[in-house]
Amino acid sequence: MQVHFIVHENFEAPGAYEAWARMRGHNLSFTRIYLGDNLPASADDIDLLIVMGGPQSPDTTRDECAHFDSKAEQAFIAATIKAKKAVIGVCLGAQLTGEALNASYEHSPEKEIGKFPIYMTSSGAANPLFTHLGDAFDVGHWHNDMPGLTPEAQVIAYSEGCPRQIIAYSDRVYGFQCHLELTAEVVEMLIAHSQNVLSRAAEYRFIQTPEVLRRQDYRPMNQALYEFLDKLAAQIK
């Protein structure tokens, strides 16, 4: 299977998504936006597109971030979906996926940085790709916004601070506002680029300090992500 990653910043690394693809022997390719890479000419050779997060929003302009072309990414995601390929959007990637489907992103009710539980909706409990998460599961968070909803979208999971944590846009297209891919190494990079907000953690309900972030064990959620990806890969073969 060909897995293609769109990576917006080096510190928003694919983490456990990339580890899974390598462990399973899939072919990997990358568009590293922050290095000026061009998007693929088409999605013909892609089986699974994974669009990662970033500090940008879908409204960020080229003047504000010269290496990020939101409209071009939305168009590529839309073309990939139209080609009936599988798509996973993570954080910013989830918001861009919603935008590609004409569902506008919104600000989340709360900023969330840390490891907090998500809770399954009835749709999530009934979806076989997510049954292994149980009724509630601790996952990583690092966001201000959340993806929009199409009329057909199903909210799979929510958190106390955000009503849209996992969204199924179809049986092949998913948005993850939460970060099951975080590892200790990725968290360290994110901490280094989030000093301003982390220094004010006490002002927010759902922002943990760097010390707490470093103490977390991210391996259980990585394993849960692998199981979801295995189920998705079996479904799209």
Short mmCIF file of C-alpha atoms in Angstrom, two decimals:
data_model
loop_
_atom_site.label_atom_id
_atom_site.label_comp_id
_atom_site.label_asym_id
_atom_site.label_seq_id
_atom_site.Cartn_x
_atom_site.Cartn_y
_atom_site.Cartn_z
CA MET A 1 0.00 0.00 0.00
CA GLN A 2 1.24 3.50 -0.84
CA VAL A 3 0.92 5.90 2.09
CA HIS A 4 1.52 9.57 1.35
CA PHE A 5 2.06 12.15 4.10
CA ILE A 6 1.56 15.89 3.87
CA VAL A 7 3.69 17.39 6.66
CA HIS A 8 3.33 21.10 7.37
CA GLU A 9 6.10 21.59 9.94
CA ASN A 10 8.99 19.42 11.10
CA PHE A 11 7.73 19.57 14.71
CA GLU A 12 4.26 18.30 13.66
CA ALA A 13 5.79 14.96 12.73
CA PRO A 14 3.76 11.87 11.70
CA GLY A 15 5.01 9.99 14.76
CA ALA A 16 3.07 6.75 15.22
CA TYR A 17 1.41 7.07 11.80
CA GLU A 18 4.81 6.79 10.15
CA ALA A 19 5.93 4.08 12.57
CA TRP A 20 2.85 2.00 11.67
CA ALA A 21 3.42 2.38 7.93
CA ARG A 22 7.05 1.29 8.26
CA MET A 23 6.24 -1.62 10.57
CA ARG A 24 3.62 -2.92 8.16
CA GLY A 25 5.98 -2.67 5.19
CA HIS A 26 3.97 -0.08 3.28
CA ASN A 27 5.55 2.28 0.78
CA LEU A 28 5.94 5.81 2.12
CA SER A 29 6.16 9.15 0.34
CA PHE A 30 6.11 12.70 1.69
CA THR A 31 5.21 16.23 0.77
CA ARG A 32 7.10 18.32 3.31
CA ILE A 33 5.38 21.66 2.93
CA TYR A 34 7.84 23.44 5.22
CA LEU A 35 10.67 22.51 2.81
CA GLY A 36 8.79 23.83 -0.21
CA ASP A 37 7.80 20.43 -1.64
CA ASN A 38 5.08 20.43 -4.27
CA LEU A 39 1.88 18.47 -3.79
CA PRO A 40 1.61 15.33 -5.94
CA ALA A 41 0.34 15.90 -9.46
CA SER A 42 -2.47 13.42 -8.81
CA ALA A 43 -3.68 10.89 -6.26
CA ASP A 44 -3.49 7.99 -8.73
CA ASP A 45 -0.60 6.27 -6.97
CA ILE A 46 -1.81 6.94 -3.43
CA ASP A 47 -3.84 4.44 -1.41
CA LEU A 48 -3.88 6.34 1.89
CA LEU A 49 -3.32 10.09 2.27
CA ILE A 50 -2.45 11.33 5.77
CA VAL A 51 -2.51 15.11 6.22
CA MET A 52 -0.76 16.21 9.39
CA GLY A 53 -1.24 19.16 11.71
CA GLY A 54 0.39 22.54 12.01
CA PRO A 55 0.10 25.93 13.70
CA GLN A 56 -1.76 27.30 10.67
CA SER A 57 -5.53 27.36 10.18
CA PRO A 58 -7.45 26.79 6.94
CA ASP A 59 -7.77 30.60 6.75
CA THR A 60 -4.02 31.22 6.91
CA THR A 61 -2.91 33.13 3.82
CA ARG A 62 0.30 32.89 1.78
CA ASP A 63 1.24 36.32 3.13
CA GLU A 64 1.00 34.96 6.67
CA CYS A 65 2.81 31.68 5.88
CA ALA A 66 4.58 31.60 2.53
CA HIS A 67 5.01 27.80 2.41
CA PHE A 68 1.37 26.97 3.18
CA ASP A 69 -1.26 27.08 0.41
CA SER A 70 -4.53 26.15 2.10
CA LYS A 71 -6.66 26.25 -1.05
CA ALA A 72 -4.23 24.07 -2.99
CA GLU A 73 -4.23 21.48 -0.21
CA GLN A 74 -8.01 21.53 0.03
CA ALA A 75 -8.25 20.96 -3.72
CA PHE A 76 -5.80 18.05 -3.55
CA ILE A 77 -7.65 16.46 -0.64
CA ALA A 78 -10.94 16.85 -2.50
CA ALA A 79 -9.44 15.22 -5.61
CA THR A 80 -8.07 12.37 -3.51
CA ILE A 81 -11.48 11.78 -1.94
CA LYS A 82 -13.15 11.96 -5.37
CA ALA A 83 -10.69 9.29 -6.57
CA LYS A 84 -12.07 7.08 -3.75
CA LYS A 85 -8.76 6.94 -1.91
CA ALA A 86 -8.57 6.78 1.88
CA VAL A 87 -7.83 10.04 3.70
CA ILE A 88 -6.94 10.75 7.31
CA GLY A 89 -6.66 14.36 8.43
CA VAL A 90 -4.95 15.11 11.74
CA CYS A 91 -5.64 18.39 13.59
CA LEU A 92 -5.08 21.04 10.88
CA GLY A 93 -5.32 18.16 8.40
CA ALA A 94 -8.76 17.28 9.77
CA GLN A 95 -9.89 20.89 9.37
CA LEU A 96 -8.56 20.99 5.79
CA THR A 97 -10.38 17.73 5.05
CA GLY A 98 -13.64 19.21 6.28
CA GLU A 99 -13.03 22.34 4.20
CA ALA A 100 -12.36 20.14 1.14
CA LEU A 101 -15.85 18.73 1.68
CA ASN A 102 -17.37 22.22 2.07
CA ALA A 103 -17.59 21.96 5.86
CA SER A 104 -16.11 25.06 7.48
CA TYR A 105 -13.84 24.65 10.48
CA GLU A 106 -14.64 26.40 13.76
CA HIS A 107 -12.83 27.43 16.91
CA SER A 108 -12.96 24.79 19.61
CA PRO A 109 -14.73 25.78 22.84
CA GLU A 110 -11.46 25.13 24.70
CA LYS A 111 -7.77 25.03 23.88
CA GLU A 112 -6.43 21.57 24.67
CA ILE A 113 -2.79 20.55 25.11
CA GLY A 114 -2.05 17.35 26.96
CA LYS A 115 -3.39 13.86 27.43
CA PHE A 116 -7.10 13.77 28.23
CA PRO A 117 -9.93 11.28 27.62
CA ILE A 118 -12.17 11.21 24.59
CA TYR A 119 -15.62 9.64 24.81
CA MET A 120 -17.33 7.55 22.17
CA THR A 121 -20.67 8.63 20.74
CA SER A 122 -23.29 6.07 19.76
CA SER A 123 -21.92 6.28 16.20
CA GLY A 124 -18.43 5.60 17.50
CA ALA A 125 -19.57 2.65 19.57
CA ALA A 126 -21.23 1.15 16.49
CA ASN A 127 -18.29 1.69 14.14
CA PRO A 128 -16.10 -1.44 14.00
CA LEU A 129 -12.97 0.62 13.32
CA PHE A 130 -13.23 2.17 16.79
CA THR A 131 -14.75 -0.49 19.04
CA HIS A 132 -11.34 -1.27 20.57
CA LEU A 133 -11.28 2.20 22.15
CA GLY A 134 -14.11 1.30 24.52
CA ASP A 135 -16.39 3.97 25.96
CA ALA A 136 -13.54 6.34 26.82
CA PHE A 137 -9.84 6.47 26.00
CA ASP A 138 -6.95 8.79 26.89
CA VAL A 139 -5.36 10.47 23.86
CA GLY A 140 -3.13 13.41 23.02
CA HIS A 141 -4.41 16.91 22.26
CA TRP A 142 -2.72 20.03 20.85
CA HIS A 143 -5.23 22.40 19.29
CA ASN A 144 -7.36 25.55 19.23
CA ASP A 145 -9.78 24.71 16.41
CA MET A 146 -11.94 21.81 15.22
CA PRO A 147 -13.10 20.46 11.85
CA GLY A 148 -16.45 21.23 10.28
CA LEU A 149 -19.26 18.74 9.77
CA THR A 150 -20.86 17.72 6.50
CA PRO A 151 -24.51 16.57 6.54
CA GLU A 152 -23.29 12.96 6.24
CA ALA A 153 -20.50 13.18 8.83
CA GLN A 154 -20.65 11.16 12.02
CA VAL A 155 -18.98 12.37 15.19
CA ILE A 156 -17.17 9.32 16.53
CA ALA A 157 -15.71 10.84 19.68
CA TYR A 158 -15.70 14.05 21.70
CA SER A 159 -13.86 15.37 24.74
CA GLU A 160 -14.90 17.59 27.62
CA GLY A 161 -13.20 20.51 25.91
CA CYS A 162 -14.10 19.83 22.27
CA PRO A 163 -17.24 18.29 20.73
CA ARG A 164 -15.48 17.04 17.56
CA GLN A 165 -12.48 14.86 18.30
CA ILE A 166 -12.90 12.11 15.69
CA ILE A 167 -15.14 12.45 12.65
CA ALA A 168 -16.07 9.86 10.04
CA TYR A 169 -16.82 11.74 6.83
CA SER A 170 -17.28 8.39 5.06
CA ASP A 171 -15.99 4.84 5.45
CA ARG A 172 -12.70 5.98 3.87
CA VAL A 173 -12.32 9.55 5.13
CA TYR A 174 -11.62 10.45 8.76
CA GLY A 175 -10.73 13.56 10.69
CA PHE A 176 -8.78 13.28 13.95
CA GLN A 177 -8.67 16.52 15.91
CA CYS A 178 -6.90 14.53 18.63
CA HIS A 179 -3.34 13.23 18.33
CA LEU A 180 -2.98 9.48 18.80
CA GLU A 181 0.33 9.69 16.94
CA LEU A 182 2.21 11.61 19.62
CA THR A 183 5.39 10.05 20.96
CA ALA A 184 7.79 11.35 23.58
CA GLU A 185 10.07 12.62 20.82
CA VAL A 186 7.28 14.46 18.96
CA VAL A 187 5.98 15.96 22.21
CA GLU A 188 9.45 17.32 22.96
CA MET A 189 9.49 19.09 19.58
CA LEU A 190 6.00 20.49 20.15
CA ILE A 191 6.95 21.75 23.60
CA ALA A 192 9.89 23.63 22.09
CA HIS A 193 7.53 25.40 19.67
CA SER A 194 4.73 26.11 22.16
CA GLN A 195 6.52 27.94 24.95
CA ASN A 196 4.22 30.96 24.90
CA VAL A 197 0.97 29.10 25.55
CA LEU A 198 2.55 26.47 27.81
CA SER A 199 3.95 29.20 30.07
CA ARG A 200 0.32 30.21 30.68
CA ALA A 201 -1.01 26.69 31.28
CA ALA A 202 -2.59 27.69 34.59
CA GLU A 203 -4.96 30.02 32.71
CA TYR A 204 -6.60 27.14 30.83
CA ARG A 205 -8.67 24.15 31.92
CA PHE A 206 -7.11 21.71 29.49
CA ILE A 207 -3.47 22.68 29.06
CA GLN A 208 -0.85 20.65 30.87
CA THR A 209 2.61 21.91 31.79
CA PRO A 210 5.72 20.61 30.02
CA GLU A 211 6.56 18.59 33.11
CA VAL A 212 3.21 16.79 33.00
CA LEU A 213 3.45 16.31 29.23
CA ARG A 214 6.85 14.65 29.62
CA ARG A 215 5.54 12.23 32.26
CA GLN A 216 2.77 10.84 30.05
CA ASP A 217 2.95 7.35 28.54
CA TYR A 218 1.90 7.72 24.90
CA ARG A 219 2.40 4.07 23.94
CA PRO A 220 -1.15 2.81 24.71
CA MET A 221 -2.71 5.35 22.36
CA ASN A 222 -0.09 4.56 19.70
CA GLN A 223 -1.13 0.91 19.89
CA ALA A 224 -4.78 1.91 19.61
CA LEU A 225 -3.92 3.96 16.51
CA TYR A 226 -2.15 0.96 14.97
CA GLU A 227 -5.27 -1.15 15.47
CA PHE A 228 -7.47 1.48 13.80
CA LEU A 229 -5.04 1.75 10.89
CA ASP A 230 -4.88 -2.04 10.50
CA LYS A 231 -8.68 -2.17 10.33
CA LEU A 232 -8.81 0.70 7.83
CA ALA A 233 -6.10 -0.87 5.66
CA ALA A 234 -8.00 -4.18 5.56
CA GLN A 235 -11.17 -2.32 4.60
CA ILE A 236 -9.64 -0.40 1.67
CA LYS A 237 -7.72 -3.29 0.06
#
